[in-house]
Structures are given as structure tokens and as C-alpha cells.
Tab-separated table of C-alpha atoms in Angstrom:
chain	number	residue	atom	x	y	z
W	15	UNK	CA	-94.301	-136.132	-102.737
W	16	UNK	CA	-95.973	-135.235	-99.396
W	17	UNK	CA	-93.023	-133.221	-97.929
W	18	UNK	CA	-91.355	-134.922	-94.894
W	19	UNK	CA	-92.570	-138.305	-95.328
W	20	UNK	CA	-93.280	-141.116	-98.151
W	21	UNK	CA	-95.128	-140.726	-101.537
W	22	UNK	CA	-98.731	-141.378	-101.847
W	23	UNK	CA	-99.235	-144.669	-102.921
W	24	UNK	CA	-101.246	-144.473	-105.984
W	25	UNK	CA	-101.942	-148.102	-106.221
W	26	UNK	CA	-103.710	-147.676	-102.781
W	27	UNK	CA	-106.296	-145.090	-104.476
W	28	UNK	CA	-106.981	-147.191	-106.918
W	29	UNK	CA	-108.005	-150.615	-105.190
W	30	UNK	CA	-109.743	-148.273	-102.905
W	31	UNK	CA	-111.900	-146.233	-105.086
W	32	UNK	CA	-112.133	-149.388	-107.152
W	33	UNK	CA	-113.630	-151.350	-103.690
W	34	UNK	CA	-116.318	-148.583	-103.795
W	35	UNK	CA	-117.172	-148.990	-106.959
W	36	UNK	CA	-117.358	-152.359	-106.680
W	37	UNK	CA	-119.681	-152.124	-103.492
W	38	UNK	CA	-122.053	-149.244	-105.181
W	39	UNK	CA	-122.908	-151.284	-107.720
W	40	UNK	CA	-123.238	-154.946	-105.910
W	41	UNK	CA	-125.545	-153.581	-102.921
W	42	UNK	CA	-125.684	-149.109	-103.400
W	43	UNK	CA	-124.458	-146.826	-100.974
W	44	UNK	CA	-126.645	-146.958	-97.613
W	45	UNK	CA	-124.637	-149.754	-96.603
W	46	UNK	CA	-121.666	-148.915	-97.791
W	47	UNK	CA	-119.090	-148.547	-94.771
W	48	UNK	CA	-115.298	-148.074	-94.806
W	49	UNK	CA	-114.411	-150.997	-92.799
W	50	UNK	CA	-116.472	-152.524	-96.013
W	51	UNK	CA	-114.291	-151.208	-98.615
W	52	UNK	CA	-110.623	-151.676	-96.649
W	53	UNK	CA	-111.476	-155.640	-96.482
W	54	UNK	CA	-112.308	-155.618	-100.240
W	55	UNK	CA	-109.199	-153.209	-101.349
W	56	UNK	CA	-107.288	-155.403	-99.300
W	57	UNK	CA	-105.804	-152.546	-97.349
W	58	UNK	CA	-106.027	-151.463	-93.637
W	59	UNK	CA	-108.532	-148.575	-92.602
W	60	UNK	CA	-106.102	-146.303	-91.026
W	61	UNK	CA	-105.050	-146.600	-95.027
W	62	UNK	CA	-108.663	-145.670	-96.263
W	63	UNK	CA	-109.120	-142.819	-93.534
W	64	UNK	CA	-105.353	-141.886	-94.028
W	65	UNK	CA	-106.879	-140.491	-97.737
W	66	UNK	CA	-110.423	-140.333	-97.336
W	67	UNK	CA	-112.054	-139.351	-93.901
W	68	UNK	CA	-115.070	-141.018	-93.879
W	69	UNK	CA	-117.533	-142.525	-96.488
W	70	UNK	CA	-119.134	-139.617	-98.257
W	71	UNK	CA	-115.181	-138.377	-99.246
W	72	UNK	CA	-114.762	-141.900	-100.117
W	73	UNK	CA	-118.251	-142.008	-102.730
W	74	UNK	CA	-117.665	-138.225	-103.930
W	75	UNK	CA	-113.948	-139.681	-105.161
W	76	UNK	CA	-115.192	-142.425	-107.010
W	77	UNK	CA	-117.887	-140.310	-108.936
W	78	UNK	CA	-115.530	-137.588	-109.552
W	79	UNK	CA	-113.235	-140.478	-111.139
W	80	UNK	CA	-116.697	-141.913	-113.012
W	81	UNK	CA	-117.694	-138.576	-114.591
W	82	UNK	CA	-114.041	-136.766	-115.275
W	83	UNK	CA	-113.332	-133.614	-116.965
W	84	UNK	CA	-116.706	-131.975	-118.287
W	85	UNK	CA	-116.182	-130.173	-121.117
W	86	UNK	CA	-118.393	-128.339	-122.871
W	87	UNK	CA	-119.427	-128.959	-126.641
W	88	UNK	CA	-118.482	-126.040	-129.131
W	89	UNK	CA	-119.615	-127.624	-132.683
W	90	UNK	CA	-120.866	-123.971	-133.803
W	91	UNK	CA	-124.746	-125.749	-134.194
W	92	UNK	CA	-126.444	-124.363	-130.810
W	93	UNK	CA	-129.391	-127.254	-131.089
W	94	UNK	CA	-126.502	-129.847	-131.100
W	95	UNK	CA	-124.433	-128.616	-128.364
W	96	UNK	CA	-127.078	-127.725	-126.309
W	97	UNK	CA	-128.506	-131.224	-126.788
W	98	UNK	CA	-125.095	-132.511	-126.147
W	99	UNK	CA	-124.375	-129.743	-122.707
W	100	UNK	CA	-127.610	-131.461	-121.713
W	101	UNK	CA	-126.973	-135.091	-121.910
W	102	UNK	CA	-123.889	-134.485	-119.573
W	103	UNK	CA	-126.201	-133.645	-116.967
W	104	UNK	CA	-128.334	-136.548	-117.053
W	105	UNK	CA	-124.980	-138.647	-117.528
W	106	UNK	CA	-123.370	-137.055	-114.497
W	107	UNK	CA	-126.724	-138.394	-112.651
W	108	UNK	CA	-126.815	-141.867	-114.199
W	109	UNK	CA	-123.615	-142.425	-113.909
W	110	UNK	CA	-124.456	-143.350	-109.878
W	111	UNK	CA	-127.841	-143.939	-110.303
W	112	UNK	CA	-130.650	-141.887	-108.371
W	113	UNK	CA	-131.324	-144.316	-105.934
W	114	UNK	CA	-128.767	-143.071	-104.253
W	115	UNK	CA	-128.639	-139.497	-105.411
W	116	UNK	CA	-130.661	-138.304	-102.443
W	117	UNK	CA	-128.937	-140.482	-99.071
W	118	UNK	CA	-125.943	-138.476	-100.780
W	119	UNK	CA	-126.936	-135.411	-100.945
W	120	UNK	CA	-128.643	-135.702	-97.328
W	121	UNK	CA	-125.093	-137.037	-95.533
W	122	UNK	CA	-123.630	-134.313	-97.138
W	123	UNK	CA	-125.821	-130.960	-96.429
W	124	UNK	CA	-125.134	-131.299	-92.652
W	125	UNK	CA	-121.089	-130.346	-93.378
W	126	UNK	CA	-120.266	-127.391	-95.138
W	127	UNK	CA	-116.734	-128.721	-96.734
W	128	UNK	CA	-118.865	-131.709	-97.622
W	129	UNK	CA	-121.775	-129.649	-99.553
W	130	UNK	CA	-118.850	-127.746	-101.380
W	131	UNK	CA	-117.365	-131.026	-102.630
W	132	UNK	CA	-120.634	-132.699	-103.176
W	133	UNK	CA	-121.321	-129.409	-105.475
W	134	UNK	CA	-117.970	-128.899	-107.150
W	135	UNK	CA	-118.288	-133.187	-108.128
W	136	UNK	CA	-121.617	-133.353	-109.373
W	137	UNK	CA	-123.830	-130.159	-109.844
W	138	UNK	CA	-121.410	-127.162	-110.962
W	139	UNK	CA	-119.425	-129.149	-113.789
W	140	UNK	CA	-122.515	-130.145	-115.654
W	141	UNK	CA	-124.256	-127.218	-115.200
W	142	UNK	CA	-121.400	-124.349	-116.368
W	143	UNK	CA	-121.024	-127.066	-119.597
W	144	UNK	CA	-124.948	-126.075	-120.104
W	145	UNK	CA	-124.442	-122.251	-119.073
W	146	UNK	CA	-120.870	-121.797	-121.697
W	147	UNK	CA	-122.791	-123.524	-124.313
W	148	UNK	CA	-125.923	-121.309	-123.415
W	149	UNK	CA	-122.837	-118.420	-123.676
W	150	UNK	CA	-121.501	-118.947	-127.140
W	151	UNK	CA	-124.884	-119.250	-128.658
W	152	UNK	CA	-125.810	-115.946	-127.214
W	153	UNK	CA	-122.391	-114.701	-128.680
W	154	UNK	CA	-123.269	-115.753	-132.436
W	155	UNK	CA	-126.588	-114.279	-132.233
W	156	UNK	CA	-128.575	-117.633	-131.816
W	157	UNK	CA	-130.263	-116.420	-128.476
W	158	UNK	CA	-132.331	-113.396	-128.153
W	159	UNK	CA	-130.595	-110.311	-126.287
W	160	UNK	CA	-132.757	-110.756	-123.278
W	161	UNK	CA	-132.129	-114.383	-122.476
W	162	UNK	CA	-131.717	-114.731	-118.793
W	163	UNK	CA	-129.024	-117.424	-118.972
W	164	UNK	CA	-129.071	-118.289	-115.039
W	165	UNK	CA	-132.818	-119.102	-115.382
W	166	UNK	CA	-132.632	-120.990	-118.546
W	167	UNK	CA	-130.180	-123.486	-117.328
W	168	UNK	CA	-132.032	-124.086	-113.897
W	169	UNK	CA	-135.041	-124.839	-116.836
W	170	UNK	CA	-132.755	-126.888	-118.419
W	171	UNK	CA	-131.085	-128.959	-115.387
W	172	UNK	CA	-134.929	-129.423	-113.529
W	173	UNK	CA	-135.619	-131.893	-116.141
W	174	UNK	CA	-132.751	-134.484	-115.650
W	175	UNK	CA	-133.471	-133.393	-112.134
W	176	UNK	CA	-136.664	-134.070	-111.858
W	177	UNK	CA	-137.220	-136.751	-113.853
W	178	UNK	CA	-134.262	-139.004	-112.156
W	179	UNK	CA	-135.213	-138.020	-108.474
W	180	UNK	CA	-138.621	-139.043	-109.303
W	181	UNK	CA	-138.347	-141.597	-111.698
W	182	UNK	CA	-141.622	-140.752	-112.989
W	183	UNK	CA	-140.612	-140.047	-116.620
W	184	UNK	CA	-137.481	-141.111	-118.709
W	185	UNK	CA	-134.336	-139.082	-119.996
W	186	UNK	CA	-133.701	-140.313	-123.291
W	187	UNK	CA	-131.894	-138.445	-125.606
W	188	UNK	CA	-135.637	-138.121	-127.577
W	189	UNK	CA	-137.029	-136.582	-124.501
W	190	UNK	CA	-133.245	-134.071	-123.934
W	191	UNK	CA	-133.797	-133.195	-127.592
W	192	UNK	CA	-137.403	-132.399	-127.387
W	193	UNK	CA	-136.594	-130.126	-123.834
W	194	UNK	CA	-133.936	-128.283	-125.903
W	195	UNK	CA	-136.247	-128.151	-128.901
W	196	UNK	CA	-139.348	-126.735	-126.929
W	197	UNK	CA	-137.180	-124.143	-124.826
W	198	UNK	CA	-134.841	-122.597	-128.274
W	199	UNK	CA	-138.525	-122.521	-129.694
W	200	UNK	CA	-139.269	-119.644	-127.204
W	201	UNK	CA	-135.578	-118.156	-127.317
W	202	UNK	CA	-134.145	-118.295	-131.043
W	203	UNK	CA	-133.796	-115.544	-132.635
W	204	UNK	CA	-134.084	-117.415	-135.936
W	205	UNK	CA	-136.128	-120.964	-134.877
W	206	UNK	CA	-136.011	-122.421	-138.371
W	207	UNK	CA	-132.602	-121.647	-138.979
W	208	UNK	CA	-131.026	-123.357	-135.625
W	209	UNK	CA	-133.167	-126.284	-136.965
W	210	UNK	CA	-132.058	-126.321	-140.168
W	211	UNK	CA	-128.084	-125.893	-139.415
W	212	UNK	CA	-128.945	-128.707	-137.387
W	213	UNK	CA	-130.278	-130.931	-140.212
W	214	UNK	CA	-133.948	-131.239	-138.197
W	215	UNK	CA	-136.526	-130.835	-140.510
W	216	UNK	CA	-139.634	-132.228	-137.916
W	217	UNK	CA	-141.281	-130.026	-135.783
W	218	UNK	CA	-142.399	-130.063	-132.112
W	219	UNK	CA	-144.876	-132.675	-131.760
């Protein structure tokens, strides 16, 4: 309870962030506006703004509700989690579609406080999942000593990056596979073994 005054209204959030949703998927986000989403929630705007203070807020909620809490996969089998710390990045990216990735990211860069929540949503969750996975395998000995672990998740993350800015290329879970195949390749300590304890008996093709 907000001291001096009335509890939030949780049913509010919901056909609000629902409305946006809604609205994402029916016509994307450029023309999404929060006069928009208060007719469809059925609420008023000083309601929406009350919460949310203006559209990119609004957006970086719903997503934040889409992905939830990223956790990273600790199976023990470093060519399974990292497979696994990988598809949550490209599902973190699909799960609002890059055609409006960029508008985003652009309506966001010119405020500060909106960059910081734009990162905390959608880039840093994904990528420390990647980076403690990275971590443990370095711990059991599955990594060389001198992995640089900040460069081989930026390796990791261009390619869902890339590839769904772009749209030039899928990302299957074939194609994450074969990325986290082709990089342990060059970083194992023991190549045939992480393949093995991860029941992969075909090579790099």
C-alpha cells in the first residue's frame, strides 16, 4: 500500500498491460499510443500515466511481463546449458518480434532512465544467463583457463543479434546449437568429451 493514499489497483495493470499486448500484436508498436491502450483497457489515461508515464514505460512493462524471471540452466552438461543460456536470448528477442526491436531501442537511447530500463528488461537478463553458464563451465574445467568470458558472450549474443535485426538468416535451435558447437570447438578443454556427456556423436558440418 502506497502510504497516504489507496492501494494500487492490480486489476488496472493487468487490462492495461494486457491492452498493449493486445495492440503489439494486432498493428506493432509505431502506432501504438496511450490514449490507444486506455480506450481498449477500458480505463482513463490519467489511470495509464498515473502507472506508466508514457508509451515506452508502458511496452518495456509488458515485455518484462512476456519474458519473466531468466534463469540460468545448471544441468552439469556445458553443450546443453549453453545451448539452452542461448536460446533465452533469441527468445527474449522473439518474444516482441524485431520489427520492432529497433523503434524501441531508438525512443529509448534519447533518456537515460529509459536506456537503463530498456537494458535491465531485455539485454542484461539474457545475457548474465549466457555469462553464469559460461561461469560454471569454466569452474568444472570445461573451458580453457584463458577464456575471456566478456568476449565470448558478446560472440555468443551477436548471433541472435544479428540475425533478428537483420533478418537475413534464421535462429533455430539447429543454427544456436551449431554457434555453441563451433565456438566450445575453439574453447574446450576436452572437445570430444563435452560432446559426448552431451550424447552428440556428429561433428561440425
Amino acid at each position: 500500500m502506497r502510504q497516504g493514499g489507496r492501494p494500487r489497483d492490480t486489476h488496472i495493470d493487468e487490462a492495461v498491460l494486457d491492452a498493449v499486448s493486445a495492440i503489439l500484436e494486432e498493428t506493432g508498436y509505431r502506432t501504438l499510443a496511450v490514449e490507444q491502450v486506455a480506450k481498449r483497457a477500458e480505463v482513463s489515461k490519467t489511470a495509464v500515466y498515473r502507472r506508466w508515464p508514457n508509451r515506452q514505460s508502458l511496452v518495456l512493462a509488458e515485455l518484462r511481463r512476456r519474458l519473466g524471471r531468466v534463469v540460468a540452466p545448471d544441468t552439469g552438461c556445458t553443450l546443453c546449458d549453453l545451448t539452452e543460456a542461448l536460446d533465452l536470448f533469441a527468445r527474449t528477442f522473439t518474444c516482441m518480434g524485431p520489427e520492432f526491436f529497433s523503434p524501441l531501442l531508438a525512443d529509448c537511447s534519447a533518456d537515460p532512465e529509459l536506456r537503463t530500463t530498456f537494458m535491465e528488461t531485455l539485454f542484461d537478463p539474457p545475457r548474465e544467463a549466457v555469462r553464469a553458464t559460461l561461469s560454471l563451465a569454466l569452474e568444472r574445467g570445461d573451458l580453457r583457463e584463458d577464456t575471456d568470458l566478456t568476449l565470448t558472450v558478446d560472440t555468443l549474443a551477436s548471433l541472435v543479434h544479428y540475425r533478428l535485426l537483420f533478418g537475413h538468416a534464421p535462429v533455430t535451435e539447429d543454427e544456436i546449437e551449431r554457434a555453441v558447437l563451433s565456438l566450445l570447438s575453439g574453447l574446450a578443454r576436452d572437445f570430444p568429451a563435452l560432446q559426448a556427456k552431451a550424447g552428440i556423436t556428429h561433428g561440425l558440418e
